[in-house]
């Protein structure tokens, strides 16, 4: 009996080890199964799912961005948040030379010669230009991420027709400025080689460097053009899904939620908008802008594929968090919800948006207590494109000269003063 006790103890010990090993394997397999299920059910979104990453990025932020600012696509709002990010992180923004005004000599093809020398070498570029791949690659760093934004062609054309009715010759020729009359016979008013003709047809294709006059019946041109766009731009945002686009942008650049806060800029008043309700009118717009329509349709489908890959539920959670953060910022800056006002009702002249014509009213914002000191973050949040571009150019010019000439720093309000113009020479 004494001889069998050690063997019993050994047997029990072996069994307990096997049992522990089995329990360990069972726990591991169960845990693995739960983790896999959580990726689908969203139980641990901040740890396991790319789309539900923490609202504060855990990786270094990407700081080289080229944003192709298309026309009438909510691109001014995107430009503003890019300007603010660049300024907070002391990054140089490429800005147009004085001869180009606040755009890079648009509608000419972009050239690095259009960039102001005091804004070189840049890490960001976000002002209007016609895309030129070679010139931008010569200007921007090798690690630059390219981004742009598109808009549904029907609503975009309505906005273009209203906004540029005094600039585009094709629109100016139309009796009573009627969009319906134009679309009934567009070739009666449109001249493809006139200045600003690109606002009247396939504006997206033109901004992206394509040929807006190319026949839509060519089966090879647009697919090849789309392939080129996809090979260059890491993200094509959609104005109709602006917040979802910002979430994708945040993930692409490894930014924080606070880096994409915004208020809507460069908006028209309701009275300045034209009525596009009939299916016939919408079909006419898409037929006249057939290249833009097919371009948008393609990137609309790829956009939703990107959202599906990320996870729509988690994207919507981030969109909700973005709305809440924007509301908190608006409450601090405006003491409530921001109220859009016509330009002439904005007390602070430095916050009045540029008006394209007397027939269009571009609204903006006034900050409570418009006298100094103003909260700088709130001031930049609502600063119109022209004033912000001028301010950044002035600031970066001073920084450029700092190496050789001492200067006294200026406040944002001081930097917003318009440049003095030389008096006209006598005839």
C-alpha positions as a Python dict, from the first residue, in 0.01 Angstrom:
ca = {
    (1, 'X'): (0, 0, 0),
    (2, 'X'): (284, 229, 87),
    (3, 'X'): (433, 158, -250),
    (4, 'X'): (117, 269, -435),
    (5, 'X'): (74, 610, -264),
    (6, 'X'): (350, 789, -463),
    (7, 'X'): (203, 658, -786),
    (8, 'X'): (-142, 790, -684),
    (9, 'X'): (1, 1131, -598),
    (10, 'X'): (190, 1136, -930),
    (11, 'X'): (-124, 1037, -1120),
    (12, 'X'): (-331, 1308, -948),
    (13, 'X'): (-62, 1568, -1015),
    (14, 'X'): (-46, 1472, -1384),
    (15, 'X'): (-423, 1494, -1412),
    (16, 'X'): (-433, 1837, -1248),
    (17, 'X'): (-170, 1961, -1496),
    (18, 'X'): (-367, 1825, -1789),
    (19, 'X'): (-684, 1981, -1651),
    (20, 'X'): (-512, 2318, -1610),
    (21, 'X'): (-376, 2296, -1964),
    (22, 'X'): (-722, 2212, -2099),
    (23, 'X'): (-875, 2501, -1906),
    (24, 'X'): (-607, 2734, -2040),
    (25, 'X'): (-671, 2623, -2399),
    (26, 'X'): (-1044, 2661, -2348),
    (27, 'X'): (-1002, 3012, -2208),
    (28, 'X'): (-774, 3112, -2494),
    (29, 'X'): (-1011, 2982, -2762),
    (30, 'X'): (-1309, 3147, -2593),
    (31, 'X'): (-1124, 3478, -2565),
    (32, 'X'): (-1021, 3462, -2931),
    (33, 'X'): (-1380, 3396, -3033),
    (34, 'X'): (-1504, 3690, -2825),
    (35, 'X'): (-1243, 3922, -2973),
    (36, 'X'): (-1339, 3821, -3325),
    (37, 'X'): (-1706, 3873, -3250),
    (38, 'X'): (-1633, 4211, -3091),
    (39, 'X'): (-1484, 4331, -3418),
    (40, 'X'): (-1826, 4275, -3577),
    (41, 'X'): (-2045, 4374, -3285),
    (42, 'X'): (-1845, 4678, -3171),
    (43, 'X'): (-1796, 4565, -2809),
    (44, 'X'): (-1440, 4697, -2790),
    (45, 'X'): (-1434, 4964, -3064),
    (46, 'X'): (-1158, 5180, -2928),
    (47, 'X'): (-915, 4892, -2904),
    (48, 'X'): (-981, 4664, -3193),
    (49, 'X'): (-1151, 4843, -3481),
    (50, 'X'): (-974, 5092, -3709),
    (51, 'X'): (-1298, 5284, -3758),
    (52, 'X'): (-1356, 5318, -3387),
    (53, 'X'): (-1006, 5428, -3299),
    (54, 'X'): (-968, 5666, -3002),
    (55, 'X'): (-1072, 6024, -3070),
    (56, 'X'): (-717, 6119, -2976),
    (57, 'X'): (-477, 5966, -3226),
    (58, 'X'): (-215, 5729, -3085),
    (59, 'X'): (18, 5774, -3382),
    (60, 'X'): (211, 6079, -3507),
    (61, 'X'): (-8, 6315, -3705),
    (62, 'X'): (53, 6345, -4076),
    (63, 'X'): (164, 6699, -4157),
    (64, 'X'): (199, 6715, -4536),
    (65, 'X'): (-131, 6761, -4718),
    (66, 'X'): (-227, 6882, -5065),
    (67, 'X'): (-596, 6962, -5082),
    (68, 'X'): (-737, 7025, -5430),
    (69, 'X'): (-994, 7292, -5355),
    (70, 'X'): (-1273, 7241, -5606),
    (71, 'X'): (-1544, 7499, -5671),
    (72, 'X'): (-1877, 7513, -5487),
    (73, 'X'): (-1822, 7185, -5303),
    (74, 'X'): (-1795, 7299, -4936),
    (75, 'X'): (-1421, 7319, -5002),
    (76, 'X'): (-1383, 7652, -4819),
    (77, 'X'): (-1487, 7484, -4494),
    (78, 'X'): (-1225, 7212, -4549),
    (79, 'X'): (-963, 7474, -4635),
    (80, 'X'): (-1036, 7659, -4312),
    (81, 'X'): (-978, 7357, -4089),
    (82, 'X'): (-657, 7278, -4280),
    (83, 'X'): (-536, 7636, -4235),
    (84, 'X'): (-608, 7618, -3862),
    (85, 'X'): (-426, 7286, -3825),
    (86, 'X'): (-122, 7416, -4012),
    (87, 'X'): (-110, 7731, -3803),
    (88, 'X'): (-143, 7546, -3471),
    (89, 'X'): (147, 7319, -3566),
    (90, 'X'): (360, 7597, -3715),
    (91, 'X'): (351, 7441, -4065),
    (92, 'X'): (415, 7645, -4377),
    (93, 'X'): (116, 7683, -4610),
    (94, 'X'): (177, 7748, -4978),
    (95, 'X'): (-10, 8066, -5071),
    (96, 'X'): (-59, 8243, -5404),
    (97, 'X'): (168, 8518, -5526),
    (98, 'X'): (18, 8868, -5511),
    (99, 'X'): (-30, 8861, -5888),
    (100, 'X'): (-262, 8561, -5849),
    (101, 'X'): (-488, 8716, -5584),
    (102, 'X'): (-607, 8447, -5335),
    (103, 'X'): (-607, 8168, -5598),
    (104, 'X'): (-308, 8016, -5777),
    (105, 'X'): (-374, 8213, -6097),
    (106, 'X'): (-681, 8000, -6165),
    (107, 'X'): (-801, 7904, -6428),
    (108, 'X'): (-446, 7861, -6562),
    (109, 'X'): (-274, 7528, -6508),
    (110, 'X'): (-98, 7534, -6173),
    (111, 'X'): (271, 7619, -6169),
    (112, 'X'): (510, 7638, -5875),
    (113, 'X'): (590, 7988, -6002),
    (114, 'X'): (248, 8098, -5874),
    (115, 'X'): (352, 8031, -5512),
    (116, 'X'): (464, 8326, -5302),
    (117, 'X'): (836, 8288, -5222),
    (118, 'X'): (776, 8362, -4853),
    (119, 'X'): (563, 8045, -4830),
    (120, 'X'): (834, 7806, -4945),
    (121, 'X'): (899, 7521, -4881),
    (122, 'X'): (540, 7429, -4790),
    (123, 'X'): (386, 7142, -4601),
    (124, 'X'): (27, 7234, -4687),
    (125, 'X'): (-149, 7367, -4995),
    (126, 'X'): (-526, 7430, -4997),
    (127, 'X'): (-614, 7725, -5222),
    (128, 'X'): (-792, 7709, -5555),
    (129, 'X'): (-582, 7578, -5843),
    (130, 'X'): (-614, 7369, -6156),
    (131, 'X'): (-446, 7040, -6083),
    (132, 'X'): (-104, 6984, -6234),
    (133, 'X'): (56, 6666, -6104),
    (134, 'X'): (415, 6738, -6207),
    (135, 'X'): (422, 7091, -6067),
    (136, 'X'): (268, 6990, -5736),
    (137, 'X'): (509, 6703, -5692),
    (138, 'X'): (795, 6942, -5760),
    (139, 'X'): (660, 7175, -5492),
    (140, 'X'): (538, 6943, -5217),
    (141, 'X'): (732, 6694, -4998),
    (142, 'X'): (749, 6329, -5101),
    (143, 'X'): (528, 6221, -4810),
    (144, 'X'): (240, 6447, -4913),
    (145, 'X'): (-111, 6301, -4898),
    (146, 'X'): (-347, 6426, -5171),
    (147, 'X'): (-714, 6488, -5093),
    (148, 'X'): (-1004, 6651, -5277),
    (149, 'X'): (-1382, 6688, -5255),
    (150, 'X'): (-1664, 6644, -5506),
    (151, 'X'): (-2031, 6743, -5509),
    (152, 'X'): (-2338, 6601, -5678),
    (153, 'X'): (-2349, 6771, -6021),
    (154, 'X'): (-2712, 6894, -6007),
    (155, 'X'): (-2677, 7093, -5685),
    (156, 'X'): (-2325, 7197, -5779),
    (157, 'X'): (-2433, 7339, -6116),
    (158, 'X'): (-2713, 7535, -5951),
    (159, 'X'): (-2459, 7685, -5711),
    (160, 'X'): (-2217, 7765, -5994),
    (161, 'X'): (-2490, 7927, -6204),
    (162, 'X'): (-2600, 8144, -5913),
    (163, 'X'): (-2255, 8231, -5779),
    (164, 'X'): (-2080, 8311, -6108),
    (165, 'X'): (-2369, 8467, -6299),
    (166, 'X'): (-2171, 8792, -6337),
    (167, 'X'): (-1836, 8627, -6415),
    (168, 'X'): (-1907, 8344, -6657),
    (169, 'X'): (-1990, 8486, -7005),
    (170, 'X'): (-2216, 8191, -7087),
    (171, 'X'): (-2434, 8269, -6785),
    (172, 'X'): (-2434, 8644, -6849),
    (173, 'X'): (-2579, 8594, -7198),
    (174, 'X'): (-2890, 8416, -7071),
    (175, 'X'): (-3203, 8633, -7074),
    (176, 'X'): (-3314, 8719, -6719),
    (177, 'X'): (-3043, 8492, -6582),
    (178, 'X'): (-3267, 8189, -6623),
    (179, 'X'): (-3101, 7854, -6565),
    (180, 'X'): (-3392, 7680, -6738),
    (181, 'X'): (-3342, 7889, -7052),
    (182, 'X'): (-2970, 7810, -7053),
    (183, 'X'): (-3025, 7436, -7019),
    (184, 'X'): (-3286, 7427, -7296),
    (185, 'X'): (-3016, 7526, -7545),
    (186, 'X'): (-2676, 7561, -7372),
    (187, 'X'): (-2472, 7576, -7694),
    (188, 'X'): (-2643, 7906, -7778),
    (189, 'X'): (-2468, 8071, -7484),
    (190, 'X'): (-2160, 7859, -7416),
    (191, 'X'): (-1820, 7929, -7579),
    (192, 'X'): (-1565, 7671, -7459),
    (193, 'X'): (-1256, 7890, -7510),
    (194, 'X'): (-1379, 8198, -7328),
    (195, 'X'): (-1236, 8303, -6995),
    (196, 'X'): (-1426, 8144, -6705),
    (197, 'X'): (-1604, 7903, -6943),
    (198, 'X'): (-1504, 7621, -6708),
    (199, 'X'): (-1771, 7735, -6458),
    (200, 'X'): (-2040, 7647, -6712),
    (201, 'X'): (-1955, 7285, -6792),
    (202, 'X'): (-1781, 6988, -6624),
    (203, 'X'): (-1611, 7207, -6365),
    (204, 'X'): (-1494, 6912, -6154),
    (205, 'X'): (-1312, 6752, -6447),
    (206, 'X'): (-1152, 7087, -6529),
    (207, 'X'): (-1034, 7146, -6169),
    (208, 'X'): (-882, 6797, -6163),
    (209, 'X'): (-681, 6879, -6475),
    (210, 'X'): (-898, 6696, -6728),
    (211, 'X'): (-1060, 6802, -7053),
    (212, 'X'): (-1416, 6926, -6989),
    (213, 'X'): (-1490, 6927, -7363),
    (214, 'X'): (-1401, 6565, -7425),
    (215, 'X'): (-1684, 6361, -7572),
    (216, 'X'): (-1870, 6158, -7308),
    (217, 'X'): (-1918, 5893, -7574),
    (218, 'X'): (-1547, 5805, -7573),
    (219, 'X'): (-1538, 5469, -7389),
    (220, 'X'): (-1173, 5504, -7281),
    (221, 'X'): (-1119, 5867, -7178),
    (222, 'X'): (-1311, 5889, -6851),
    (223, 'X'): (-1209, 5545, -6715),
    (224, 'X'): (-844, 5636, -6773),
    (225, 'X'): (-896, 5977, -6616),
    (226, 'X'): (-1064, 5824, -6310),
    (227, 'X'): (-777, 5577, -6278),
    (228, 'X'): (-531, 5868, -6272),
    (229, 'X'): (-733, 6045, -6003),
    (230, 'X'): (-746, 5730, -5791),
    (231, 'X'): (-372, 5677, -5825),
    (232, 'X'): (-301, 6026, -5688),
    (233, 'X'): (-570, 6107, -5432),
    (234, 'X'): (-582, 5899, -5117),
    (235, 'X'): (-928, 6031, -5033),
    (236, 'X'): (-1206, 6183, -5245),
    (237, 'X'): (-1454, 6343, -5007),
    (238, 'X'): (-1820, 6406, -5086),
    (239, 'X'): (-1995, 6730, -4995),
    (240, 'X'): (-2326, 6548, -4942),
    (241, 'X'): (-2163, 6335, -4672),
    (242, 'X'): (-1939, 6599, -4529),
    (243, 'X'): (-1910, 6472, -4172),
    (244, 'X'): (-1848, 6114, -4281),
    (245, 'X'): (-1580, 6249, -4514),
    (246, 'X'): (-1413, 6430, -4225),
    (247, 'X'): (-1407, 6109, -4022),
    (248, 'X'): (-1230, 5932, -4310),
    (249, 'X'): (-992, 6229, -4338),
    (250, 'X'): (-914, 6211, -3966),
    (251, 'X'): (-824, 5844, -3990),
    (252, 'X'): (-620, 5894, -4304),
    (253, 'X'): (-409, 6168, -4143),
    (254, 'X'): (-406, 6023, -3788),
    (255, 'X'): (-554, 6344, -3652),
    (256, 'X'): (-759, 6405, -3339),
    (257, 'X'): (-1129, 6483, -3340),
    (258, 'X'): (-1051, 6842, -3235),
    (259, 'X'): (-853, 6885, -3557),
    (260, 'X'): (-1165, 6857, -3775),
    (261, 'X'): (-1406, 7090, -3592),
    (262, 'X'): (-1576, 7344, -3817),
    (263, 'X'): (-1861, 7580, -3895),
    (264, 'X'): (-2000, 7610, -4248),
    (265, 'X'): (-1836, 7887, -4450),
    (266, 'X'): (-1905, 8066, -4781),
    (267, 'X'): (-2274, 7981, -4770),
    (268, 'X'): (-2536, 8157, -4982),
    (269, 'X'): (-2850, 8300, -4829),
    (270, 'X'): (-3170, 8105, -4906),
    (271, 'X'): (-3285, 8392, -5130),
    (272, 'X'): (-2976, 8349, -5350),
    (273, 'X'): (-3046, 7985, -5429),
    (274, 'X'): (-3227, 7873, -5742),
    (275, 'X'): (-3504, 7617, -5750),
    (276, 'X'): (-3407, 7278, -5891),
    (277, 'X'): (-3700, 7050, -5817),
    (278, 'X'): (-3807, 6902, -6151),
    (279, 'X'): (-3664, 6573, -6267),
    (280, 'X'): (-3641, 6718, -6619),
    (281, 'X'): (-3413, 7001, -6505),
    (282, 'X'): (-3192, 6765, -6306),
    (283, 'X'): (-3161, 6535, -6609),
    (284, 'X'): (-3064, 6831, -6828),
    (285, 'X'): (-2792, 6934, -6582),
    (286, 'X'): (-2647, 6584, -6568),
    (287, 'X'): (-2657, 6550, -6948),
    (288, 'X'): (-2482, 6886, -6997),
    (289, 'X'): (-2223, 6791, -6733),
    (290, 'X'): (-2201, 6426, -6832),
    (291, 'X'): (-1831, 6387, -6746),
    (292, 'X'): (-1881, 6537, -6401),
    (293, 'X'): (-2187, 6318, -6345),
    (294, 'X'): (-2005, 5996, -6427),
    (295, 'X'): (-1700, 6107, -6226),
    (296, 'X'): (-1917, 6175, -5923),
    (297, 'X'): (-2111, 5851, -5958),
    (298, 'X'): (-1788, 5651, -5959),
    (299, 'X'): (-1645, 5813, -5647),
    (300, 'X'): (-1982, 5798, -5476),
    (301, 'X'): (-1969, 5420, -5504),
    (302, 'X'): (-1608, 5397, -5389),
    (303, 'X'): (-1685, 5630, -5097),
    (304, 'X'): (-1945, 5392, -4962),
    (305, 'X'): (-1710, 5100, -5006),
    (306, 'X'): (-1458, 5287, -4790),
    (307, 'X'): (-1721, 5342, -4524),
    (308, 'X'): (-1818, 4975, -4532),
    (309, 'X'): (-1455, 4872, -4493),
    (310, 'X'): (-1419, 5099, -4193),
    (311, 'X'): (-1756, 5009, -4041),
    (312, 'X'): (-2059, 5235, -4075),
    (313, 'X'): (-2168, 5200, -3713),
    (314, 'X'): (-1837, 5324, -3584),
    (315, 'X'): (-1827, 5606, -3840),
    (316, 'X'): (-2169, 5721, -3722),
    (317, 'X'): (-2046, 5716, -3362),
    (318, 'X'): (-1762, 5946, -3463),
    (319, 'X'): (-2000, 6169, -3659),
    (320, 'X'): (-2213, 6200, -3345),
    (321, 'X'): (-1906, 6284, -3138),
    (322, 'X'): (-1804, 6540, -3403),
    (323, 'X'): (-2147, 6708, -3385),
    (324, 'X'): (-2125, 6731, -3008),
    (325, 'X'): (-1775, 6876, -3018),
    (326, 'X'): (-1876, 7133, -3282),
    (327, 'X'): (-2175, 7233, -3071),
    (328, 'X'): (-1955, 7282, -2764),
    (329, 'X'): (-1716, 7498, -2965),
    (330, 'X'): (-2003, 7698, -3115),
    (331, 'X'): (-2151, 7755, -2771),
    (332, 'X'): (-1820, 7894, -2649),
    (333, 'X'): (-1759, 8112, -2956),
    (334, 'X'): (-2114, 8232, -3023),
    (335, 'X'): (-2269, 8187, -2678),
    (336, 'X'): (-2516, 7953, -2842),
    (337, 'X'): (-2586, 7837, -3195),
    (338, 'X'): (-2403, 8036, -3466),
    (339, 'X'): (-2630, 8274, -3653),
    (340, 'X'): (-2549, 8342, -4018),
    (341, 'X'): (-2577, 8706, -4122),
    (342, 'X'): (-2557, 8900, -4448),
    (343, 'X'): (-2213, 9050, -4497),
    (344, 'X'): (-2324, 9410, -4438),
    (345, 'X'): (-2478, 9314, -4104),
    (346, 'X'): (-2149, 9176, -3972),
    (347, 'X'): (-2002, 9441, -3744),
    (348, 'X'): (-1646, 9317, -3770),
    (349, 'X'): (-1548, 9409, -4127),
    (350, 'X'): (-1262, 9161, -4114),
    (351, 'X'): (-1517, 8878, -4093),
    (352, 'X'): (-1728, 8985, -4391),
    (353, 'X'): (-1711, 8726, -4672),
    (354, 'X'): (-1635, 8829, -5029),
    (355, 'X'): (-1943, 8895, -5239),
    (356, 'X'): (-1926, 8773, -5602),
    (357, 'X'): (-2201, 9008, -5721),
    (358, 'X'): (-2496, 9214, -5606),
    (359, 'X'): (-2727, 8928, -5708),
    (360, 'X'): (-2576, 8680, -5462),
    (361, 'X'): (-2562, 8720, -5087),
    (362, 'X'): (-2282, 8524, -4915),
    (363, 'X'): (-2349, 8505, -4543),
    (364, 'X'): (-2098, 8491, -4259),
    (365, 'X'): (-2069, 8517, -3883),
    (366, 'X'): (-2018, 8785, -3624),
    (367, 'X'): (-1865, 8701, -3287),
    (368, 'X'): (-2020, 8837, -2967),
    (369, 'X'): (-1827, 9137, -2844),
    (370, 'X'): (-1645, 9196, -3170),
    (371, 'X'): (-1394, 9431, -3013),
    (372, 'X'): (-1057, 9304, -2886),
    (373, 'X'): (-958, 9081, -2726),
    (374, 'X'): (-1120, 8813, -2939),
    (375, 'X'): (-1071, 8443, -2880),
    (376, 'X'): (-818, 8355, -3151),
    (377, 'X'): (-958, 8006, -3206),
    (378, 'X'): (-1307, 8145, -3258),
    (379, 'X'): (-1177, 8420, -3485),
    (380, 'X'): (-999, 8173, -3712),
    (381, 'X'): (-1301, 7940, -3708),
    (382, 'X'): (-1518, 8197, -3889),
    (383, 'X'): (-1254, 8386, -4084),
    (384, 'X'): (-1340, 8402, -4457),
    (385, 'X'): (-1102, 8262, -4714),
    (386, 'X'): (-966, 8590, -4850),
    (387, 'X'): (-889, 8733, -4506),
    (388, 'X'): (-738, 8410, -4372),
    (389, 'X'): (-515, 8374, -4679),
    (390, 'X'): (-398, 8733, -4640),
    (391, 'X'): (-338, 8683, -4269),
    (392, 'X'): (-132, 8367, -4321),
    (393, 'X'): (73, 8529, -4595),
    (394, 'X'): (149, 8824, -4371),
    (395, 'X'): (236, 8598, -4078),
    (396, 'X'): (460, 8368, -4282),
    (397, 'X'): (628, 8665, -4447),
    (398, 'X'): (719, 8803, -4107),
    (399, 'X'): (848, 8463, -3999),
    (400, 'X'): (1055, 8444, -4315),
    (401, 'X'): (1212, 8785, -4248),
    (402, 'X'): (1271, 8712, -3881),
    (403, 'X'): (1611, 8563, -3960),
    (404, 'X'): (1749, 8899, -4069),
    (405, 'X'): (1510, 9170, -3946),
    (406, 'X'): (1370, 9198, -3592),
    (407, 'X'): (999, 9272, -3578),
    (408, 'X'): (722, 9320, -3329),
    (409, 'X'): (461, 9039, -3341),
    (410, 'X'): (118, 9151, -3457),
    (411, 'X'): (-217, 9032, -3328),
    (412, 'X'): (-450, 8843, -3562),
    (413, 'X'): (-662, 9156, -3595),
    (414, 'X'): (-362, 9364, -3691),
    (415, 'X'): (-255, 9108, -3947),
    (416, 'X'): (-593, 9122, -4112),
    (417, 'X'): (-556, 9476, -4236),
    (418, 'X'): (-575, 9485, -4616),
    (419, 'X'): (-256, 9576, -4802),
    (420, 'X'): (-218, 9933, -4910),
    (421, 'X'): (-257, 9990, -5281),
    (422, 'X'): (-44, 10232, -5475),
    (423, 'X'): (-242, 10528, -5610),
    (424, 'X'): (-310, 10504, -5982),
    (425, 'X'): (-62, 10677, -6204),
    (426, 'X'): (-176, 10992, -6382),
    (427, 'X'): (-256, 10948, -6746),
}
